[in-house]
mmCIF file of C-alpha atoms in Angstrom:
data_model
loop_
_atom_site.group_PDB
_atom_site.id
_atom_site.type_symbol
_atom_site.label_atom_id
_atom_site.label_comp_id
_atom_site.label_asym_id
_atom_site.label_seq_id
_atom_site.Cartn_x
_atom_site.Cartn_y
_atom_site.Cartn_z
ATOM 1 C CA UNK A 1 3.394 39.804 -51.203
ATOM 2 C CA UNK A 2 4.045 36.168 -50.211
ATOM 3 C CA UNK A 3 4.449 34.904 -53.790
ATOM 4 C CA UNK A 4 6.444 36.794 -56.443
ATOM 5 C CA UNK A 5 8.268 36.168 -59.668
ATOM 6 C CA UNK A 6 12.057 36.397 -59.469
ATOM 7 C CA UNK A 7 14.709 36.457 -62.196
ATOM 8 C CA UNK A 8 15.089 33.149 -63.977
ATOM 9 C CA UNK A 9 18.874 33.439 -63.769
ATOM 10 C CA UNK A 10 18.482 32.754 -60.031
ATOM 11 C CA UNK A 11 17.891 29.163 -61.122
ATOM 12 C CA UNK A 12 20.753 28.826 -63.644
ATOM 13 C CA UNK A 13 23.179 26.058 -62.641
ATOM 14 C CA UNK A 14 20.949 24.823 -59.798
ATOM 15 C CA UNK A 15 19.807 21.237 -59.789
ATOM 16 C CA UNK A 16 16.078 21.074 -58.978
ATOM 17 C CA UNK A 17 15.083 19.033 -55.949
ATOM 18 C CA UNK A 18 11.310 18.518 -56.014
ATOM 19 C CA UNK A 19 9.427 19.171 -52.784
ATOM 20 C CA UNK A 20 5.743 18.733 -53.495
ATOM 21 C CA UNK A 21 2.883 18.763 -55.955
ATOM 22 C CA UNK A 22 0.435 21.604 -55.358
ATOM 23 C CA UNK A 23 -3.348 21.220 -55.704
ATOM 24 C CA UNK A 24 -3.444 23.786 -58.553
ATOM 25 C CA UNK A 25 -2.730 23.739 -62.254
ATOM 26 C CA UNK A 26 -0.307 26.375 -63.536
ATOM 27 C CA UNK A 27 -3.193 28.508 -64.849
ATOM 28 C CA UNK A 28 -5.030 28.335 -61.502
ATOM 29 C CA UNK A 29 -1.803 29.205 -59.693
ATOM 30 C CA UNK A 30 -1.230 32.198 -61.998
ATOM 31 C CA UNK A 31 -4.727 33.524 -61.320
ATOM 32 C CA UNK A 32 -4.683 32.862 -57.558
ATOM 33 C CA UNK A 33 -1.281 34.427 -56.880
ATOM 34 C CA UNK A 34 -1.118 37.046 -59.702
ATOM 35 C CA UNK A 35 2.427 36.053 -60.734
ATOM 36 C CA UNK A 36 1.898 36.573 -64.460
ATOM 37 C CA UNK A 37 2.004 33.891 -67.123
ATOM 38 C CA UNK A 38 4.390 30.946 -66.719
ATOM 39 C CA UNK A 39 6.974 30.612 -69.483
ATOM 40 C CA UNK A 40 6.345 27.751 -71.930
ATOM 41 C CA UNK A 41 8.814 25.473 -73.650
ATOM 42 C CA UNK A 42 8.663 22.055 -75.316
ATOM 43 C CA UNK A 43 9.572 19.094 -73.113
ATOM 44 C CA UNK A 44 10.238 15.738 -74.735
ATOM 45 C CA UNK A 45 7.612 13.145 -73.892
ATOM 46 C CA UNK A 46 5.345 15.407 -71.849
ATOM 47 C CA UNK A 47 4.472 18.119 -74.341
ATOM 48 C CA UNK A 48 4.673 21.723 -73.259
ATOM 49 C CA UNK A 49 6.203 22.532 -69.873
ATOM 50 C CA UNK A 50 4.960 25.680 -68.127
ATOM 51 C CA UNK A 51 7.501 27.040 -65.658
ATOM 52 C CA UNK A 52 8.231 30.059 -63.418
ATOM 53 C CA UNK A 53 10.902 30.930 -60.874
ATOM 54 C CA UNK A 54 9.224 32.235 -57.759
ATOM 55 C CA UNK A 55 9.961 33.388 -54.252
ATOM 56 C CA UNK A 56 7.373 31.978 -51.891
ATOM 57 C CA UNK A 57 7.993 33.506 -48.508
ATOM 58 C CA UNK A 58 11.772 33.251 -48.103
ATOM 59 C CA UNK A 59 12.127 30.209 -50.376
ATOM 60 C CA UNK A 60 13.230 30.387 -54.035
ATOM 61 C CA UNK A 61 11.282 27.776 -56.021
ATOM 62 C CA UNK A 62 11.005 26.455 -59.524
ATOM 63 C CA UNK A 63 7.340 25.846 -60.375
ATOM 64 C CA UNK A 64 6.661 23.502 -63.294
ATOM 65 C CA UNK A 65 3.581 21.865 -64.838
ATOM 66 C CA UNK A 66 2.896 19.775 -67.948
ATOM 67 C CA UNK A 67 -0.734 20.535 -68.980
ATOM 68 C CA UNK A 68 -0.558 18.128 -71.948
ATOM 69 C CA UNK A 69 1.051 15.288 -69.980
ATOM 70 C CA UNK A 70 -0.574 12.295 -68.278
ATOM 71 C CA UNK A 71 -3.178 12.857 -65.592
ATOM 72 C CA UNK A 72 -1.636 14.600 -62.563
ATOM 73 C CA UNK A 73 1.140 16.287 -64.569
ATOM 74 C CA UNK A 74 -1.022 19.376 -65.057
ATOM 75 C CA UNK A 75 -0.543 20.280 -61.385
ATOM 76 C CA UNK A 76 2.335 22.506 -60.291
ATOM 77 C CA UNK A 77 5.449 20.737 -58.967
ATOM 78 C CA UNK A 78 7.567 22.914 -56.696
ATOM 79 C CA UNK A 79 11.315 22.381 -56.512
ATOM 80 C CA UNK A 80 14.100 24.052 -54.543
ATOM 81 C CA UNK A 81 17.811 23.993 -55.384
ATOM 82 C CA UNK A 82 19.626 20.785 -54.424
ATOM 83 C CA UNK A 83 21.983 22.831 -52.258
ATOM 84 C CA UNK A 84 19.112 23.772 -49.940
ATOM 85 C CA UNK A 85 20.227 23.531 -46.306
ATOM 86 C CA UNK A 86 16.908 22.070 -45.116
ATOM 87 C CA UNK A 87 14.133 20.999 -47.444
ATOM 88 C CA UNK A 88 11.680 20.335 -44.593
ATOM 89 C CA UNK A 89 12.099 23.978 -43.524
ATOM 90 C CA UNK A 90 11.608 25.048 -47.158
ATOM 91 C CA UNK A 91 8.364 23.078 -47.475
ATOM 92 C CA UNK A 92 7.043 24.442 -44.167
ATOM 93 C CA UNK A 93 7.819 28.009 -45.327
ATOM 94 C CA UNK A 94 6.055 27.439 -48.669
ATOM 95 C CA UNK A 95 2.974 25.928 -47.038
ATOM 96 C CA UNK A 96 2.729 28.752 -44.541
ATOM 97 C CA UNK A 97 2.866 31.388 -47.270
ATOM 98 C CA UNK A 98 0.444 29.539 -49.592
ATOM 99 C CA UNK A 99 -2.000 28.945 -46.740
ATOM 100 C CA UNK A 100 -1.928 25.170 -47.263
ATOM 101 C CA UNK A 101 -1.528 22.158 -45.012
ATOM 102 C CA UNK A 102 0.548 19.161 -46.081
ATOM 103 C CA UNK A 103 -2.625 17.078 -46.348
ATOM 104 C CA UNK A 104 -3.864 19.345 -49.172
ATOM 105 C CA UNK A 105 -0.869 18.541 -51.383
ATOM 106 C CA UNK A 106 -1.109 15.973 -54.164
ATOM 107 C CA UNK A 107 2.329 14.605 -53.220
ATOM 108 C CA UNK A 108 5.245 15.342 -50.888
ATOM 109 C CA UNK A 109 8.757 14.044 -51.417
ATOM 110 C CA UNK A 110 9.683 11.521 -48.718
ATOM 111 C CA UNK A 111 12.734 12.148 -46.546
ATOM 112 C CA UNK A 112 12.785 15.939 -46.500
ATOM 113 C CA UNK A 113 15.142 17.513 -44.007
ATOM 114 C CA UNK A 114 18.625 18.899 -43.529
ATOM 115 C CA UNK A 115 21.102 18.395 -46.387
ATOM 116 C CA UNK A 116 23.164 15.328 -45.618
ATOM 117 C CA UNK A 117 25.627 15.015 -48.519
ATOM 118 C CA UNK A 118 28.789 16.920 -47.704
ATOM 119 C CA UNK A 119 31.480 18.201 -50.067
ATOM 120 C CA UNK A 120 34.914 18.180 -48.371
ATOM 121 C CA UNK A 121 38.290 19.550 -49.386
ATOM 122 C CA UNK A 122 41.583 17.876 -48.440
ATOM 123 C CA UNK A 123 44.448 20.395 -48.585
ATOM 124 C CA UNK A 124 48.157 19.808 -49.153
ATOM 125 C CA UNK A 125 48.773 19.480 -45.417
ATOM 126 C CA UNK A 126 46.224 16.715 -44.915
ATOM 127 C CA UNK A 127 43.609 19.029 -43.354
ATOM 128 C CA UNK A 128 39.961 18.354 -44.221
ATOM 129 C CA UNK A 129 37.375 21.133 -44.507
ATOM 130 C CA UNK A 130 33.650 20.821 -45.113
ATOM 131 C CA UNK A 131 32.815 23.086 -48.083
ATOM 132 C CA UNK A 132 29.051 22.705 -48.467
ATOM 133 C CA UNK A 133 26.060 20.417 -47.950
ATOM 134 C CA UNK A 134 23.653 19.129 -50.573
ATOM 135 C CA UNK A 135 20.413 17.227 -50.770
ATOM 136 C CA UNK A 136 21.727 14.723 -53.340
ATOM 137 C CA UNK A 137 24.982 12.872 -53.787
ATOM 138 C CA UNK A 138 25.008 13.619 -57.518
ATOM 139 C CA UNK A 139 24.913 17.385 -57.024
ATOM 140 C CA UNK A 140 27.603 17.266 -54.370
ATOM 141 C CA UNK A 141 29.865 15.305 -56.732
ATOM 142 C CA UNK A 142 29.090 17.637 -59.607
ATOM 143 C CA UNK A 143 30.147 20.707 -57.557
ATOM 144 C CA UNK A 144 33.339 18.898 -56.534
ATOM 145 C CA UNK A 145 34.124 18.149 -60.165
ATOM 146 C CA UNK A 146 33.563 21.845 -61.010
ATOM 147 C CA UNK A 147 36.143 22.892 -58.461
ATOM 148 C CA UNK A 148 38.652 20.395 -59.819
ATOM 149 C CA UNK A 149 37.947 21.390 -63.446
ATOM 150 C CA UNK A 150 38.765 24.998 -62.495
ATOM 151 C CA UNK A 151 42.351 24.008 -61.596
ATOM 152 C CA UNK A 152 42.080 23.841 -57.831
ATOM 153 C CA UNK A 153 44.957 21.732 -56.504
ATOM 154 C CA UNK A 154 43.178 20.310 -53.480
ATOM 155 C CA UNK A 155 41.313 17.015 -53.497
ATOM 156 C CA UNK A 156 37.538 17.157 -53.179
ATOM 157 C CA UNK A 157 35.407 14.302 -51.958
ATOM 158 C CA UNK A 158 31.845 13.600 -50.863
ATOM 159 C CA UNK A 159 30.667 12.091 -47.607
ATOM 160 C CA UNK A 160 27.148 10.819 -47.324
ATOM 161 C CA UNK A 161 24.624 10.315 -44.588
ATOM 162 C CA UNK A 162 25.040 6.544 -44.154
ATOM 163 C CA UNK A 163 28.803 6.332 -43.653
ATOM 164 C CA UNK A 164 30.331 9.670 -42.651
ATOM 165 C CA UNK A 165 33.848 8.221 -42.510
ATOM 166 C CA UNK A 166 33.647 6.764 -46.026
ATOM 167 C CA UNK A 167 34.308 9.223 -48.870
ATOM 168 C CA UNK A 168 34.594 9.038 -52.621
ATOM 169 C CA UNK A 169 37.290 11.286 -54.053
ATOM 170 C CA UNK A 170 36.316 13.292 -57.145
ATOM 171 C CA UNK A 171 37.681 11.776 -60.348
ATOM 172 C CA UNK A 172 38.994 8.545 -58.773
ATOM 173 C CA UNK A 173 37.527 5.061 -59.299
ATOM 174 C CA UNK A 174 34.910 3.902 -56.811
ATOM 175 C CA UNK A 175 36.326 2.273 -53.773
ATOM 176 C CA UNK A 176 38.931 5.027 -53.125
ATOM 177 C CA UNK A 177 38.593 6.473 -49.678
ATOM 178 C CA UNK A 178 39.976 9.413 -47.789
ATOM 179 C CA UNK A 179 41.177 9.039 -44.214
#
């Protein structure tokens, strides 16, 4: 089956990175793809949030909708984890398995593509190693802080898409740079 429920713990600790808004409400999605009922929980300001963790093709997604929210919020928003290697590839995979074209979506996040925020490690000998890539600067910095909080001695820093030579070291004031 192209669409299936997966364990919710697959999503624990992952920052959602929204891809698109589907043309279906959560109830219509449940019926169309036979994934069972979405979980429900209160969400401040938007009423009840209906959510499910799904595998659509090869892509793990978080599906969320707010049926009591403002117009448009009742439709399913699909997100992938912010450490996705390529969000354009993820969207194309999802569309292929849902039998949709991009023009049928209510919205698509601009700028989808390969992850461009890099987490780097500087070791005691001055060697730099790329650790991982992320879709957002905030998630890359958060992962770097997690490494440092766990007692790793190396320095971790993030390089972004605009200035690959400029880097912000984790835990240091802005303006610090690694060579």
